[in-house]
Coordinates of C-alpha atoms in Angstrom, one line a residue:
X1 CA -37.6 -11.1 10.8
X2 CA -37.4 -9.9 14.4
X3 CA -34.9 -10.7 16.6
X4 CA -35.2 -12.3 20.1
X5 CA -32.5 -10.9 21.5
X6 CA -33.2 -7.7 23.8
X7 CA -30.5 -5.4 22.2
X8 CA -31.9 -5.9 19.0
X9 CA -29.4 -8.0 17.5
X10 CA -27.7 -11.0 17.3
X11 CA -24.6 -11.1 15.2
X12 CA -22.3 -7.9 14.2
X13 CA -23.0 -8.6 10.9
X14 CA -26.7 -7.3 11.2
X15 CA -26.2 -4.7 13.2
X16 CA -25.7 -1.7 10.7
X17 CA -28.7 -2.6 8.5
X18 CA -30.6 -2.8 11.9
X19 CA -29.2 0.8 13.0
X20 CA -29.9 2.2 9.1
X21 CA -33.5 1.1 10.2
X22 CA -33.7 2.6 13.9
X23 CA -31.8 6.0 13.7
X24 CA -33.8 9.0 12.2
X25 CA -32.6 9.7 8.5
X26 CA -31.2 13.4 9.2
X27 CA -28.6 11.5 12.6
X28 CA -27.8 8.7 10.0
X29 CA -27.0 10.6 7.5
X30 CA -23.9 12.3 10.2
X31 CA -23.1 9.1 11.1
X32 CA -22.3 7.5 8.1
X33 CA -21.0 10.6 6.5
X34 CA -17.4 11.1 5.8
X35 CA -15.6 14.6 4.0
X36 CA -15.9 15.8 0.1
X37 CA -16.3 12.7 -2.2
X38 CA -15.8 9.9 1.2
X39 CA -12.7 8.6 -0.4
X40 CA -11.0 8.6 2.5
X41 CA -14.0 7.3 4.3
X42 CA -14.1 3.7 2.2
X43 CA -10.3 3.7 2.1
X44 CA -10.2 3.1 6.2
X45 CA -12.9 -0.3 5.2
X46 CA -10.8 -1.3 2.3
X47 CA -7.3 -1.4 3.7
X48 CA -7.9 -4.2 6.0
X49 CA -8.9 -6.5 2.8
X50 CA -5.7 -5.8 1.3
X51 CA -4.1 -8.2 4.6
X52 CA -4.9 -11.6 5.0
X53 CA -4.3 -13.6 8.7
X54 CA -1.6 -16.4 8.3
X55 CA -3.0 -18.9 10.6
X56 CA -0.7 -21.8 12.4
X57 CA -2.2 -25.1 13.4
X58 CA -2.1 -27.7 16.2
X59 CA -1.4 -24.7 19.1
X60 CA -2.4 -25.4 22.5
X61 CA -5.5 -22.4 22.4
X62 CA -7.3 -23.6 25.1
X63 CA -6.7 -20.6 27.2
X64 CA -7.2 -17.4 24.7
X65 CA -7.3 -14.2 26.8
X66 CA -7.6 -10.7 25.3
X67 CA -6.8 -8.7 28.5
X68 CA -4.1 -5.9 27.4
X69 CA -2.7 -2.5 29.4
X70 CA -3.0 1.0 28.0
X71 CA -1.0 3.3 29.7
X72 CA -0.2 0.7 32.3
X73 CA -4.0 0.1 33.1
X74 CA -5.5 -3.8 32.3
X75 CA -8.5 -3.2 30.2
X76 CA -10.7 -6.9 29.0
X77 CA -9.5 -6.2 25.6
X78 CA -7.3 -5.0 22.7
X79 CA -10.4 -2.5 21.6
X80 CA -11.6 0.6 22.8
X81 CA -14.2 2.9 22.5
X82 CA -13.2 5.9 20.3
X83 CA -14.7 9.0 20.6
X84 CA -17.9 10.5 19.0
X85 CA -20.3 13.2 19.3
X86 CA -23.9 14.2 20.7
X87 CA -24.5 10.6 21.2
X88 CA -27.9 11.5 22.8
X89 CA -29.1 12.0 19.1
X90 CA -28.7 8.8 18.8
X91 CA -30.7 7.3 21.5
X92 CA -31.5 9.0 25.0
X93 CA -28.6 6.9 27.0
X94 CA -26.2 8.3 25.2
X95 CA -22.9 8.9 26.4
X96 CA -23.9 7.4 30.2
X97 CA -25.3 4.5 28.8
X98 CA -22.4 3.7 26.8
X99 CA -20.1 4.6 29.9
X100 CA -22.2 1.9 31.7
X101 CA -21.7 -0.6 29.2
X102 CA -17.8 0.1 28.8
X103 CA -17.8 -0.1 32.3
X104 CA -19.7 -3.4 32.6
X105 CA -17.5 -5.2 29.7
X106 CA -14.1 -3.9 31.3
X107 CA -13.5 -2.0 27.8
X108 CA -12.0 1.4 27.7
X109 CA -14.1 4.0 26.5
X110 CA -13.2 7.7 25.0
X111 CA -15.9 10.5 25.5
X112 CA -15.6 13.5 23.7
X113 CA -15.4 17.2 24.3
X114 CA -18.4 17.6 22.5
X115 CA -21.0 15.1 24.1
X116 CA -24.6 15.7 24.8
X117 CA -24.0 14.7 28.3
X118 CA -21.5 16.4 30.6
X119 CA -18.4 15.0 31.4
X120 CA -18.9 14.5 35.3
X121 CA -22.3 12.6 34.5
X122 CA -20.2 10.4 32.0
X123 CA -17.8 9.3 34.9
X124 CA -20.4 9.1 37.6
X125 CA -21.7 6.0 34.9
X126 CA -18.6 5.1 34.3
X127 CA -17.7 4.1 38.1
X128 CA -14.9 2.7 38.6
X129 CA -14.4 1.9 34.3
X130 CA -11.6 2.9 32.2
X131 CA -12.2 6.4 30.7
X132 CA -10.3 9.1 28.5
X133 CA -11.9 12.2 27.8
X134 CA -11.0 13.6 24.3
X135 CA -10.0 17.1 24.0
X136 CA -10.8 19.7 21.3
X137 CA -8.8 23.0 21.7
X138 CA -10.7 26.6 22.4
X139 CA -10.1 29.6 20.9
X140 CA -8.8 30.8 24.3
X141 CA -6.6 28.5 26.3
X142 CA -7.8 29.2 29.4
X143 CA -11.0 27.3 28.0
X144 CA -9.3 24.4 27.4
X145 CA -7.6 24.3 30.7
X146 CA -10.9 24.5 32.9
X147 CA -11.9 21.2 30.8
X148 CA -9.1 19.7 31.5
X149 CA -9.5 20.4 35.1
X150 CA -12.7 19.1 34.8
X151 CA -11.6 15.9 33.7
X152 CA -8.9 15.4 36.1
X153 CA -11.3 15.5 38.9
X154 CA -13.9 13.3 37.1
X155 CA -11.2 11.1 37.4
X156 CA -10.6 10.4 33.6
X157 CA -7.4 7.9 33.1
X158 CA -5.9 10.6 30.1
X159 CA -6.7 13.9 28.3
X160 CA -6.7 12.3 24.2
X161 CA -5.8 16.2 22.3
X162 CA -7.0 15.9 19.0
X163 CA -4.9 17.7 16.7
X164 CA -6.5 17.2 13.1
X165 CA -9.0 20.0 13.1
X166 CA -7.7 23.5 13.2
X167 CA -10.9 23.8 10.7
X168 CA -14.2 21.6 9.7
X169 CA -13.9 19.3 6.5
X170 CA -16.1 19.6 4.2
X171 CA -19.0 17.0 4.4
X172 CA -21.5 16.7 2.0
X173 CA -23.7 14.4 3.4
X174 CA -24.5 15.5 6.1
X175 CA -25.0 18.9 4.7
X176 CA -27.6 17.5 2.5
X177 CA -29.1 15.9 5.2
X178 CA -29.6 19.1 6.8
X179 CA -28.0 18.0 10.0
X180 CA -28.0 20.0 13.0
X181 CA -27.8 20.0 16.7
X182 CA -31.1 19.8 18.4
X183 CA -31.4 22.4 21.0
X184 CA -33.1 19.7 23.3
X185 CA -29.9 17.9 23.2
X186 CA -26.9 20.1 24.5
X187 CA -23.3 20.1 24.2
X188 CA -22.8 18.5 27.6
X189 CA -19.8 20.2 28.0
X190 CA -21.3 24.2 26.9
X191 CA -22.3 26.5 29.1
X192 CA -25.9 24.8 30.0
X193 CA -24.0 22.2 31.5
X194 CA -21.4 23.7 33.7
X195 CA -21.6 26.7 36.0
X196 CA -21.5 30.1 34.2
X197 CA -17.7 31.3 34.0
X198 CA -17.1 34.1 31.7
X199 CA -14.4 34.8 28.7
X200 CA -11.5 37.6 29.3
X201 CA -13.8 39.8 27.5
X202 CA -17.2 39.3 28.9
X203 CA -18.4 36.6 26.9
X204 CA -20.2 32.9 28.1
X205 CA -17.7 30.0 27.9
X206 CA -19.0 28.2 25.1
X207 CA -17.5 24.6 24.5
X208 CA -17.5 23.8 20.9
X209 CA -15.4 22.7 17.8
X210 CA -13.5 26.4 17.2
X211 CA -9.7 25.1 17.2
X212 CA -7.5 27.7 17.2
X213 CA -6.1 27.7 13.5
X214 CA -3.2 29.0 14.6
X215 CA -1.9 26.5 17.1
X216 CA 1.4 24.8 17.0
X217 CA 3.1 21.6 18.9
X218 CA 3.8 23.6 21.7
X219 CA 0.5 23.1 22.6
X220 CA 1.2 19.9 23.7
X221 CA 3.6 21.3 26.4
X222 CA 0.6 23.6 27.4
X223 CA -1.8 20.6 27.9
X224 CA 0.5 19.0 29.3
X225 CA 1.5 21.4 32.0
X226 CA -2.4 21.8 33.0
X227 CA -2.5 18.4 34.1
X228 CA -0.8 15.2 35.8
X229 CA -2.9 12.7 33.6
X230 CA -1.0 10.8 30.5
X231 CA -1.8 12.9 26.9
X232 CA -2.6 11.0 24.0
X233 CA -2.2 12.9 20.7
X234 CA -5.2 11.6 18.4
X235 CA -5.0 12.4 14.4
X236 CA -1.3 11.3 13.4
X237 CA -1.1 10.3 10.2
X238 CA 2.5 10.8 9.4
X239 CA 5.3 9.2 11.1
X240 CA 7.1 12.7 11.7
X241 CA 3.8 14.5 13.6
X242 CA 4.3 11.2 15.6
X243 CA 7.7 11.7 16.1
X244 CA 7.0 15.3 17.0
X245 CA 4.2 14.3 19.4
X246 CA 6.5 12.0 21.5
X247 CA 9.2 15.1 21.6
X248 CA 6.0 16.7 23.3
X249 CA 5.8 14.6 25.6
X250 CA 2.6 12.7 24.5
X251 CA 2.6 9.1 26.1
X252 CA 0.7 7.4 23.1
X253 CA -0.6 8.6 19.6
X254 CA -3.6 7.6 17.5
X255 CA -3.3 7.0 13.8
X256 CA -6.5 8.8 13.0
X257 CA -7.9 10.2 10.1
X258 CA -11.3 11.7 12.2
X259 CA -13.0 8.7 10.8
X260 CA -12.7 10.2 6.8
X261 CA -14.7 13.3 7.9
X262 CA -11.1 15.8 7.8
X263 CA -9.4 15.5 4.6
X264 CA -10.8 13.4 1.8
X265 CA -8.5 11.3 0.1
X266 CA -6.5 11.7 2.9
X267 CA -4.4 7.9 3.4
X268 CA -6.3 4.9 5.2
X269 CA -5.4 4.5 8.6
X270 CA -4.6 1.3 8.6
X271 CA -1.7 2.0 5.6
X272 CA -0.2 4.5 8.0
X273 CA 0.1 2.9 10.9
X274 CA 3.2 0.5 10.4
X275 CA 5.1 3.5 10.2
X276 CA 4.1 5.3 13.0
X277 CA 4.7 2.3 14.9
X278 CA 8.1 1.9 13.6
X279 CA 8.9 5.7 14.4
X280 CA 7.7 5.8 18.1
X281 CA 6.5 2.3 19.0
X282 CA 9.3 1.9 21.3
X283 CA 8.8 4.4 23.2
X284 CA 5.1 5.7 23.4
X285 CA 1.8 3.4 23.0
X286 CA 0.2 3.2 18.9
X287 CA -3.3 3.3 18.5
X288 CA -5.5 3.2 15.2
X289 CA -9.2 3.7 14.8
X290 CA -11.1 4.0 11.3
X291 CA -13.2 0.9 9.4
X292 CA -12.8 -2.0 12.1
X293 CA -15.5 -3.7 11.6
X294 CA -14.6 -7.5 13.1
X295 CA -12.3 -9.3 15.4
X296 CA -10.0 -10.3 12.3
X297 CA -10.1 -6.2 11.5
X298 CA -8.3 -5.9 15.3
X299 CA -6.4 -8.4 14.9
X300 CA -4.3 -7.5 11.4
X301 CA -4.2 -3.8 13.0
X302 CA -2.6 -5.5 16.8
X303 CA -0.3 -7.4 14.1
X304 CA 0.8 -4.1 12.3
X305 CA 1.8 -2.1 15.5
X306 CA -1.2 -1.1 17.4
X307 CA -1.6 -1.4 21.0
X308 CA -4.8 -1.3 20.8
X309 CA -7.7 -0.7 17.9
X310 CA -10.3 2.2 18.6
X311 CA -14.3 1.6 17.4
X312 CA -16.6 4.6 16.7
X313 CA -19.5 4.1 14.1
X314 CA -20.3 0.7 15.3
X315 CA -20.8 1.5 19.1
X316 CA -22.9 4.6 17.6
X317 CA -25.1 1.5 15.7
X318 CA -25.3 -0.3 18.5
X319 CA -26.7 2.7 20.7
X320 CA -29.1 3.4 18.2
X321 CA -30.6 -0.2 17.8
X322 CA -30.7 -1.3 21.6
X323 CA -29.5 2.1 23.7
X324 CA -27.1 0.8 26.5
X325 CA -28.3 -2.9 26.3
X326 CA -27.1 -2.6 22.8
X327 CA -23.6 -1.6 23.4
X328 CA -23.2 -4.1 26.3
X329 CA -24.1 -6.6 23.3
X330 CA -22.0 -5.4 20.4
X331 CA -19.1 -5.1 23.1
X332 CA -19.7 -8.8 23.7
X333 CA -20.0 -10.0 20.5
X334 CA -16.9 -8.2 19.2
X335 CA -14.7 -9.8 21.9
X336 CA -16.1 -13.0 21.2
X337 CA -15.4 -12.7 17.7
X338 CA -11.8 -11.5 18.7
X339 CA -11.2 -14.4 20.8
X340 CA -12.2 -16.9 18.1
X341 CA -10.3 -15.2 15.5
X342 CA -7.2 -15.2 18.0
X343 CA -7.7 -19.1 18.6
X344 CA -7.8 -19.5 14.8
X345 CA -4.8 -18.0 13.9
X346 CA -2.7 -20.2 17.1
X347 CA -2.4 -17.7 19.4
X348 CA -3.7 -17.0 23.1
X349 CA -3.1 -13.4 23.7
X350 CA -3.4 -10.6 21.6
X351 CA -0.5 -8.7 23.1
X352 CA 1.3 -11.6 21.6
X353 CA 0.8 -11.1 18.5
X354 CA 3.5 -9.4 15.5
X355 CA 3.8 -9.4 11.6
X356 CA 4.4 -13.3 11.2
X357 CA 0.1 -13.3 11.6
X358 CA -0.2 -11.4 8.5
X359 CA 0.4 -11.5 4.7
X360 CA -0.7 -9.1 2.0
X361 CA -3.6 -10.6 0.3
X362 CA -3.3 -12.4 -2.9
X363 CA -5.8 -10.2 -5.6
X364 CA -8.1 -12.7 -6.9
X365 CA -7.4 -13.9 -10.2
X366 CA -8.7 -12.2 -13.8

């Protein structure tokens, strides 16, 4: 049945199916796919089923507010747009469209090194909106530094250093689909989008995911020394690594397994979140992504220690269905879903949530 909404969908529950019918099959498999047998991909979602919310009755919830603060900046909601690559493969509006929608809704958005638009174009579309730049280390640190400097000049608010991809995970579904980046959609931060600079050995700069496999924690110090922006370390799945990130000056960490796209059978992010929050939550902000679909998911993650929650694939679904208008609609629907869930558990502010809001889910009987 056709929807009357110009964004192409009216509810959160119908979005994924509509996106599957709109996004080209090879791109859809890239968006949806994970590593190996996709055990971790499924675990990210099923981890939320292990928790239930604990509502309290007869509390004044006449004035619910979703606003919170990330790295000192006020945003309209406790969720953020996680970085995803090559968004113009999904829809021509691409990253600039996502940036406009996020800015209009007051939602923080993170944009990838592997964007399909230059970070300067994304920043211009974002206007005064909150935006972070997700950084992949380059084989030559001079190229990494150049990306950081461009992000700072473009007035991004933070550098999100991804540390979970020294090599690419084995992605069977993507390989079977034959997904390859169309040459008509170049990597936005690569040489076709920037003035032609040269490597020391004389070759052109090529910003692709070819991170140095020998990088260690000192690279966090080097990135910090390259910028006045706060550094967020993304790809944390162990409390020990969270502690090291903070020791090397990270202002925040993102509990993330790359959307289940790197190491299959790595833990679900929600399962790791409490130990990371307990380890560094008093010294740095903690965020989480992976598997978030509804407002109730956002509340569970906040109650388990996250300051804010990243959403990745649903943004691509919304973009594929309705372009920038679809992303705007999705952010509106998710904000409403969070606000309703917040009121129904008896709270008026998402930043006030704690472990008392959740309980382990009771397994079904025999």
